[in-house]
mmCIF file of N, CA and C in Angstrom:
data_model
loop_
_atom_site.group_PDB
_atom_site.id
_atom_site.type_symbol
_atom_site.label_atom_id
_atom_site.label_comp_id
_atom_site.label_asym_id
_atom_site.label_seq_id
_atom_site.Cartn_x
_atom_site.Cartn_y
_atom_site.Cartn_z
ATOM 1 N N MET A 1 -1.137 4.773 -15.184
ATOM 2 C CA MET A 1 -2.565 4.309 -13.778
ATOM 3 C C MET A 1 -2.607 3.975 -13.198
ATOM 4 N N LYS A 2 -2.205 2.235 -13.809
ATOM 5 C CA LYS A 2 -2.285 1.206 -12.868
ATOM 6 C C LYS A 2 -0.708 1.508 -12.552
ATOM 7 N N SER A 3 0.150 1.410 -12.549
ATOM 8 C CA SER A 3 2.211 1.333 -12.328
ATOM 9 C C SER A 3 1.875 3.359 -10.928
ATOM 10 N N THR A 4 0.753 3.964 -11.628
ATOM 11 C CA THR A 4 0.724 5.021 -10.287
ATOM 12 C C THR A 4 0.456 4.325 -9.286
ATOM 13 N N LEU A 5 -0.676 3.734 -9.373
ATOM 14 C CA LEU A 5 -1.850 3.487 -8.172
ATOM 15 C C LEU A 5 -0.487 2.989 -7.405
ATOM 16 N N PHE A 6 0.324 1.280 -8.540
ATOM 17 C CA PHE A 6 0.657 0.520 -7.719
ATOM 18 C C PHE A 6 2.617 1.348 -6.158
ATOM 19 N N ILE A 7 2.511 2.615 -7.514
ATOM 20 C CA ILE A 7 3.391 3.349 -6.570
ATOM 21 C C ILE A 7 3.405 3.802 -5.007
ATOM 22 N N ILE A 8 1.714 3.717 -5.689
ATOM 23 C CA ILE A 8 1.650 4.564 -4.254
ATOM 24 C C ILE A 8 0.936 3.712 -2.964
ATOM 25 N N GLY A 9 0.591 2.761 -3.681
ATOM 26 C CA GLY A 9 0.059 1.383 -2.084
ATOM 27 C C GLY A 9 1.454 0.621 -1.577
ATOM 28 N N LEU A 10 3.081 0.834 -2.734
ATOM 29 C CA LEU A 10 4.136 1.010 -2.219
ATOM 30 C C LEU A 10 4.606 1.769 -1.165
ATOM 31 N N LEU A 11 4.593 3.282 -1.561
ATOM 32 C CA LEU A 11 5.050 3.645 -0.487
ATOM 33 C C LEU A 11 3.750 4.386 1.291
ATOM 34 N N CYS A 12 2.715 4.084 0.490
ATOM 35 C CA CYS A 12 1.913 3.617 2.076
ATOM 36 C C CYS A 12 2.862 2.427 2.332
ATOM 37 N N THR A 13 3.015 1.107 2.702
ATOM 38 C CA THR A 13 3.408 0.086 3.142
ATOM 39 C C THR A 13 4.668 0.593 3.536
ATOM 40 N N LEU A 14 5.242 1.047 2.566
ATOM 41 C CA LEU A 14 6.596 1.347 3.387
ATOM 42 C C LEU A 14 6.725 1.921 4.669
ATOM 43 N N ALA A 15 5.587 3.248 4.020
ATOM 44 C CA ALA A 15 5.960 4.445 5.109
ATOM 45 C C ALA A 15 4.782 3.959 6.321
ATOM 46 N N GLY A 16 3.884 2.883 6.468
ATOM 47 C CA GLY A 16 3.639 2.342 7.465
ATOM 48 C C GLY A 16 4.532 1.319 8.375
ATOM 49 N N LEU A 17 5.514 0.718 7.030
ATOM 50 C CA LEU A 17 6.301 0.264 7.733
ATOM 51 C C LEU A 17 7.602 0.881 8.964
ATOM 52 N N ILE A 18 7.965 1.690 8.064
ATOM 53 C CA ILE A 18 8.703 2.749 8.948
ATOM 54 C C ILE A 18 8.760 3.523 10.149
ATOM 55 N N ALA A 19 7.027 3.675 10.127
ATOM 56 C CA ALA A 19 5.645 4.785 11.059
ATOM 57 C C ALA A 19 5.851 3.398 12.112
ATOM 58 N N LEU A 20 5.339 2.145 12.199
ATOM 59 C CA LEU A 20 5.799 1.303 13.777
ATOM 60 C C LEU A 20 7.563 1.078 13.604
ATOM 61 N N PHE A 21 8.380 1.070 12.909
ATOM 62 C CA PHE A 21 9.573 -0.028 13.542
ATOM 63 C C PHE A 21 10.301 1.069 13.983
ATOM 64 N N VAL A 22 10.181 2.495 12.925
ATOM 65 C CA VAL A 22 11.203 3.361 13.361
ATOM 66 C C VAL A 22 10.985 4.369 14.999
ATOM 67 N N PHE A 23 9.706 5.237 14.551
ATOM 68 C CA PHE A 23 8.329 6.027 15.391
ATOM 69 C C PHE A 23 7.800 5.635 16.089
ATOM 70 N N ALA A 24 8.018 4.283 16.067
ATOM 71 C CA ALA A 24 6.600 3.219 17.189
ATOM 72 C C ALA A 24 5.463 3.627 16.959
ATOM 73 N N LEU A 25 4.565 4.896 16.069
ATOM 74 C CA LEU A 25 3.697 5.207 15.770
ATOM 75 C C LEU A 25 2.267 4.242 15.471
ATOM 76 N N LYS A 26 2.260 2.905 15.765
ATOM 77 C CA LYS A 26 1.040 2.486 15.712
ATOM 78 C C LYS A 26 -0.128 2.719 14.780
ATOM 79 N N ILE A 27 -0.761 3.440 15.776
ATOM 80 C CA ILE A 27 -2.281 3.573 14.794
ATOM 81 C C ILE A 27 -1.792 4.136 13.535
ATOM 82 N N ILE A 28 -0.968 5.464 13.031
ATOM 83 C CA ILE A 28 -1.135 5.773 12.055
ATOM 84 C C ILE A 28 0.109 4.367 10.955
ATOM 85 N N ALA A 29 0.273 4.081 11.974
ATOM 86 C CA ALA A 29 1.191 2.865 10.991
ATOM 87 C C ALA A 29 0.031 1.392 10.794
ATOM 88 N N TYR A 30 -0.722 1.039 11.763
ATOM 89 C CA TYR A 30 -1.815 0.585 10.616
ATOM 90 C C TYR A 30 -2.431 0.844 9.776
ATOM 91 N N ILE A 31 -2.544 2.281 10.249
ATOM 92 C CA ILE A 31 -3.403 2.730 9.335
ATOM 93 C C ILE A 31 -3.514 2.742 7.820
ATOM 94 N N LEU A 32 -1.543 3.016 7.421
ATOM 95 C CA LEU A 32 -1.082 3.202 6.381
ATOM 96 C C LEU A 32 -0.818 1.943 5.855
ATOM 97 N N LEU A 33 -0.419 0.579 6.121
ATOM 98 C CA LEU A 33 -0.381 -0.534 6.157
ATOM 99 C C LEU A 33 -1.709 -0.623 5.978
ATOM 100 N N ALA A 34 -2.984 -0.925 5.892
ATOM 101 C CA ALA A 34 -4.248 -1.342 5.631
ATOM 102 C C ALA A 34 -4.205 -0.638 4.523
ATOM 103 N N ILE A 35 -4.142 0.706 4.296
ATOM 104 C CA ILE A 35 -3.910 1.285 3.211
ATOM 105 C C ILE A 35 -3.386 0.913 1.394
ATOM 106 N N GLY A 36 -1.986 1.041 2.337
ATOM 107 C CA GLY A 36 -1.549 -0.090 0.911
ATOM 108 C C GLY A 36 -1.878 -1.155 0.363
ATOM 109 N N PHE A 37 -2.334 -1.692 2.007
ATOM 110 C CA PHE A 37 -2.408 -3.242 1.651
ATOM 111 C C PHE A 37 -3.742 -3.425 0.771
ATOM 112 N N VAL A 38 -5.238 -2.867 1.096
ATOM 113 C CA VAL A 38 -6.700 -2.070 0.071
ATOM 114 C C VAL A 38 -5.704 -1.887 -1.540
ATOM 115 N N ILE A 39 -4.956 -1.304 -1.204
ATOM 116 C CA ILE A 39 -4.861 -0.794 -2.810
ATOM 117 C C ILE A 39 -3.578 -1.505 -3.637
ATOM 118 N N GLY A 40 -2.604 -2.595 -2.942
ATOM 119 C CA GLY A 40 -2.091 -3.864 -3.851
ATOM 120 C C GLY A 40 -3.166 -4.611 -3.999
ATOM 121 N N LEU A 41 -4.062 -5.208 -2.777
ATOM 122 C CA LEU A 41 -4.780 -6.085 -4.236
ATOM 123 C C LEU A 41 -6.188 -5.384 -4.671
ATOM 124 N N ILE A 42 -6.310 -4.420 -4.741
ATOM 125 C CA ILE A 42 -7.095 -3.703 -5.659
ATOM 126 C C ILE A 42 -6.312 -3.820 -7.254
ATOM 127 N N TYR A 43 -4.852 -3.212 -7.070
ATOM 128 C CA TYR A 43 -4.273 -3.344 -7.870
ATOM 129 C C TYR A 43 -4.019 -5.225 -8.726
ATOM 130 N N LEU A 44 -3.601 -5.716 -7.895
ATOM 131 C CA LEU A 44 -3.667 -7.170 -8.514
ATOM 132 C C LEU A 44 -4.988 -7.168 -9.006
ATOM 133 N N VAL A 45 -6.080 -7.316 -8.547
ATOM 134 C CA VAL A 45 -6.861 -7.679 -9.052
ATOM 135 C C VAL A 45 -7.505 -6.813 -10.834
ATOM 136 N N TYR A 46 -7.247 -5.984 -9.978
ATOM 137 C CA TYR A 46 -7.109 -5.197 -11.885
ATOM 138 C C TYR A 46 -6.809 -4.848 -12.977
ATOM 139 N N LYS A 47 -5.519 -5.997 -12.761
ATOM 140 C CA LYS A 47 -4.600 -6.230 -13.902
ATOM 141 C C LYS A 47 -4.579 -7.327 -13.543
ATOM 142 N N ASN A 48 -4.986 -7.964 -12.758
ATOM 143 C CA ASN A 48 -6.009 -9.828 -13.482
ATOM 144 C C ASN A 48 -6.813 -9.428 -14.312
ATOM 145 N N LYS A 49 -7.788 -8.574 -14.379
ATOM 146 C CA LYS A 49 -9.046 -8.281 -15.044
ATOM 147 C C LYS A 49 -7.643 -8.244 -16.960
ATOM 148 N N THR A 50 -7.590 -6.983 -16.782
ATOM 149 C CA THR A 50 -7.207 -6.432 -18.158
ATOM 150 C C THR A 50 -6.622 -6.980 -18.524
ATOM 151 N N ASN A 51 -5.999 -8.089 -17.622
ATOM 152 C CA ASN A 51 -4.510 -9.139 -18.831
ATOM 153 C C ASN A 51 -3.505 -8.118 -20.188
ATOM 154 N N ASP A 52 -2.530 -7.206 -19.460
ATOM 155 C CA ASP A 52 -2.174 -6.245 -20.332
ATOM 156 C C ASP A 52 -0.884 -5.899 -20.703
#
């Protein structure tokens, strides 16, 4: 569960960066980056709370 969430966040972030630099779709890129960033934060907090 945790690793899947992390991978989804990573993919969203990468997709956002690609959209930003390659296609210059700024609005979509910022949304994807925000989603990836939030998922990453949730993952880090969840990982630190469980400690496994």
